[in-house]
Each structure stands twice: as structure tokens, then as C-alpha cells.
Amino acid sequence: MDIDYEKHLIISEALVFDKKVRTPTDYKRHVRIKRRPKKISEVFNESAVIWVDRENEKIGFSSNEFAQVFRTNEIESFCVQNVLPAKGSGGAYLEIVLNNGKHNYAIFNQACSFFDAYAEQIEKLTGKKLVFAEAYHDC
């Protein structure tokens, strides 16, 4: 839980996904993974959502009972990686490119090409550029 942020959380704008979206849940490996804030559950029920908190300069991502929150200035851009079905079922990953120069950080995943329809909305909501990585087959 991030009790301090939950006390001050303000939802300035949000994007709700029309299908269930998976998110990393291994909070022992990723310190950013926290319990979904109560306010997010109250407003969006169980829907997967990206919210922008302009007052606190944060961008949050939540699906199911987990959430991750980043300072707006930590995020350089977003990347969608589509994995085309081949031997496996494929998939799509919405990744964050952080300003610290480290590799992309996968935040959500769903079926192949799922995030393509949301690209413009994500850019508009967050004010961050979104690029598409070259798709590849999951062989």
C-alpha cells in the first residue's frame, strides 16, 4: 500500500479499457506494484485504467487489485510491443520508457494489437509520446 499517496490521490483524467487487461503482480520483484487504491476501485470498480493526477504530478496504472504509480517526469514515453501469434498466442504489451535510461518497463498486456486502438488516447491523456516497436512472431 502507498498510504501517503492514497490520502492525496486526485483523478484529473482517466482512460478506462473496455476489456480486462493483465498487469504484473509480483510485488516482491517490483517495488512499484502496490495494492489498488480504494479511490480507484470506488470510481472504476474492477476496470483496468490509466489515471492522471495533475495535482500530484503522477500517472497511475491499475488492473484487478494491483496498481503502479509513476511521477509524470519519470516517464519519457510509452511503447506498444505487439507479438504476433505463431507457435504461441501472441500478445500486446504497453510499456513505459523511463527517463533513467533503463529498458522498457511492461505495465499492461492483452491480446495482440489490443493497445493499437488506444494509442492516440494514451498520448492525449498523458502528454507523452507513444511509439510502436516492430512486431515479431512468438516462435
XYZ file of C-alpha atoms in Angstrom:
139
model
C 0.000 0.000 0.000
C 1.050 3.581 -0.590
C -0.960 5.140 2.226
C 0.550 8.614 1.850
C -0.308 8.888 -1.852
C -3.763 7.364 -1.360
C -4.623 10.196 1.058
C -3.800 12.796 -1.606
C -4.791 10.988 -4.815
C -6.776 13.109 -7.263
C -8.141 11.727 -10.518
C -7.777 14.565 -13.025
C -8.486 12.421 -16.092
C -8.610 8.724 -16.874
C -8.744 6.168 -19.654
C -10.735 3.013 -18.955
C -10.078 -0.065 -21.069
C -13.090 -1.922 -22.437
C -11.630 -5.373 -21.676
C -9.685 -6.938 -18.827
C -6.012 -6.095 -19.062
C -3.315 -8.009 -17.238
C -0.649 -6.273 -15.197
C 2.448 -7.569 -13.371
C 1.579 -8.789 -9.887
C 4.931 -9.830 -8.426
C 5.259 -7.125 -5.798
C 8.341 -8.837 -4.369
C 10.258 -8.294 -7.641
C 8.829 -4.886 -8.490
C 8.649 -2.413 -5.613
C 6.238 -0.170 -7.535
C 3.474 -2.782 -7.531
C 1.054 -1.894 -4.754
C -2.500 -2.657 -3.753
C -5.036 -0.842 -5.923
C -6.013 2.415 -4.189
C -9.528 2.322 -2.721
C -10.482 5.511 -4.555
C -9.626 3.898 -7.907
C -11.787 0.879 -7.076
C -14.650 3.098 -5.913
C -14.639 5.116 -9.140
C -13.749 2.447 -11.716
C -14.838 -0.783 -9.988
C -12.623 -3.561 -11.397
C -11.914 -1.926 -14.766
C -8.348 -1.547 -15.986
C -7.480 2.144 -16.019
C -4.755 4.706 -16.579
C -5.306 7.820 -14.484
C -3.530 11.145 -14.436
C -3.205 13.062 -11.190
C -2.149 16.543 -12.298
C -2.216 17.957 -8.764
C 0.374 15.456 -7.515
C 2.141 15.087 -10.890
C 1.546 11.315 -11.092
C 0.342 8.804 -13.655
C -1.177 5.575 -12.373
C -1.955 2.225 -13.944
C -4.281 -0.304 -12.400
C -5.873 -3.619 -13.215
C -7.547 -6.068 -10.874
C -6.261 -5.483 -7.356
C -2.853 -4.059 -8.263
C -1.600 -0.619 -9.282
C 1.619 1.131 -10.192
C 2.181 4.861 -9.926
C 4.960 6.914 -11.503
C 5.926 10.567 -11.229
C 4.991 12.220 -14.522
C 8.541 13.467 -15.075
C 9.963 9.921 -14.715
C 8.219 8.790 -17.884
C 9.904 9.662 -21.159
C 7.377 7.913 -23.420
C 5.293 4.793 -23.999
C 5.881 1.874 -26.338
C 3.465 -0.745 -27.663
C 5.074 -4.084 -28.456
C 2.893 -6.425 -30.499
C 3.847 -10.091 -30.549
C 2.202 -11.809 -33.498
C 0.724 -15.280 -32.965
C 2.851 -18.149 -34.296
C 3.622 -21.137 -32.068
C 2.056 -19.243 -29.196
C -0.969 -16.980 -28.915
C 0.939 -13.709 -29.273
C 0.085 -10.638 -27.251
C 0.474 -6.915 -26.843
C 2.415 -5.031 -24.184
C 2.058 -1.426 -23.142
C 5.474 -0.421 -21.883
C 6.843 2.661 -20.167
C 10.161 4.111 -21.252
C 11.655 5.731 -18.166
C 13.971 8.743 -18.236
C 16.665 6.823 -16.332
C 17.862 5.074 -19.500
C 16.922 1.581 -18.353
C 14.980 -0.833 -20.519
C 11.255 -0.525 -21.193
C 9.010 -1.445 -18.286
C 5.947 -3.552 -19.232
C 2.894 -2.188 -17.456
C -0.080 -3.912 -19.150
C -0.586 -6.827 -21.514
C -3.502 -8.133 -23.570
C -4.160 -9.792 -26.937
C -2.094 -8.820 -29.974
C -2.909 -5.324 -31.311
C -5.213 -4.504 -28.365
C -3.437 -1.259 -27.440
C -3.247 -0.006 -31.051
C -6.747 1.478 -30.787
C -5.820 3.326 -27.582
C -2.536 4.892 -28.742
C -3.879 8.349 -29.506
C -5.934 8.437 -26.307
C -2.913 7.435 -24.196
C -0.801 10.199 -25.771
C -3.516 12.795 -25.244
C -4.204 11.724 -21.654
C -0.584 11.567 -20.512
C 1.052 14.162 -22.745
C 3.722 11.565 -23.547
C 4.670 10.211 -26.956
C 3.732 6.621 -27.778
C 5.728 4.624 -30.316
C 5.210 1.170 -31.792
C 8.097 -1.285 -31.629
C 8.495 -3.577 -34.621
C 6.143 -6.542 -34.250
C 7.599 -10.030 -34.182
C 6.251 -13.597 -34.130
C 6.381 -15.619 -30.926
C 8.300 -18.581 -32.372
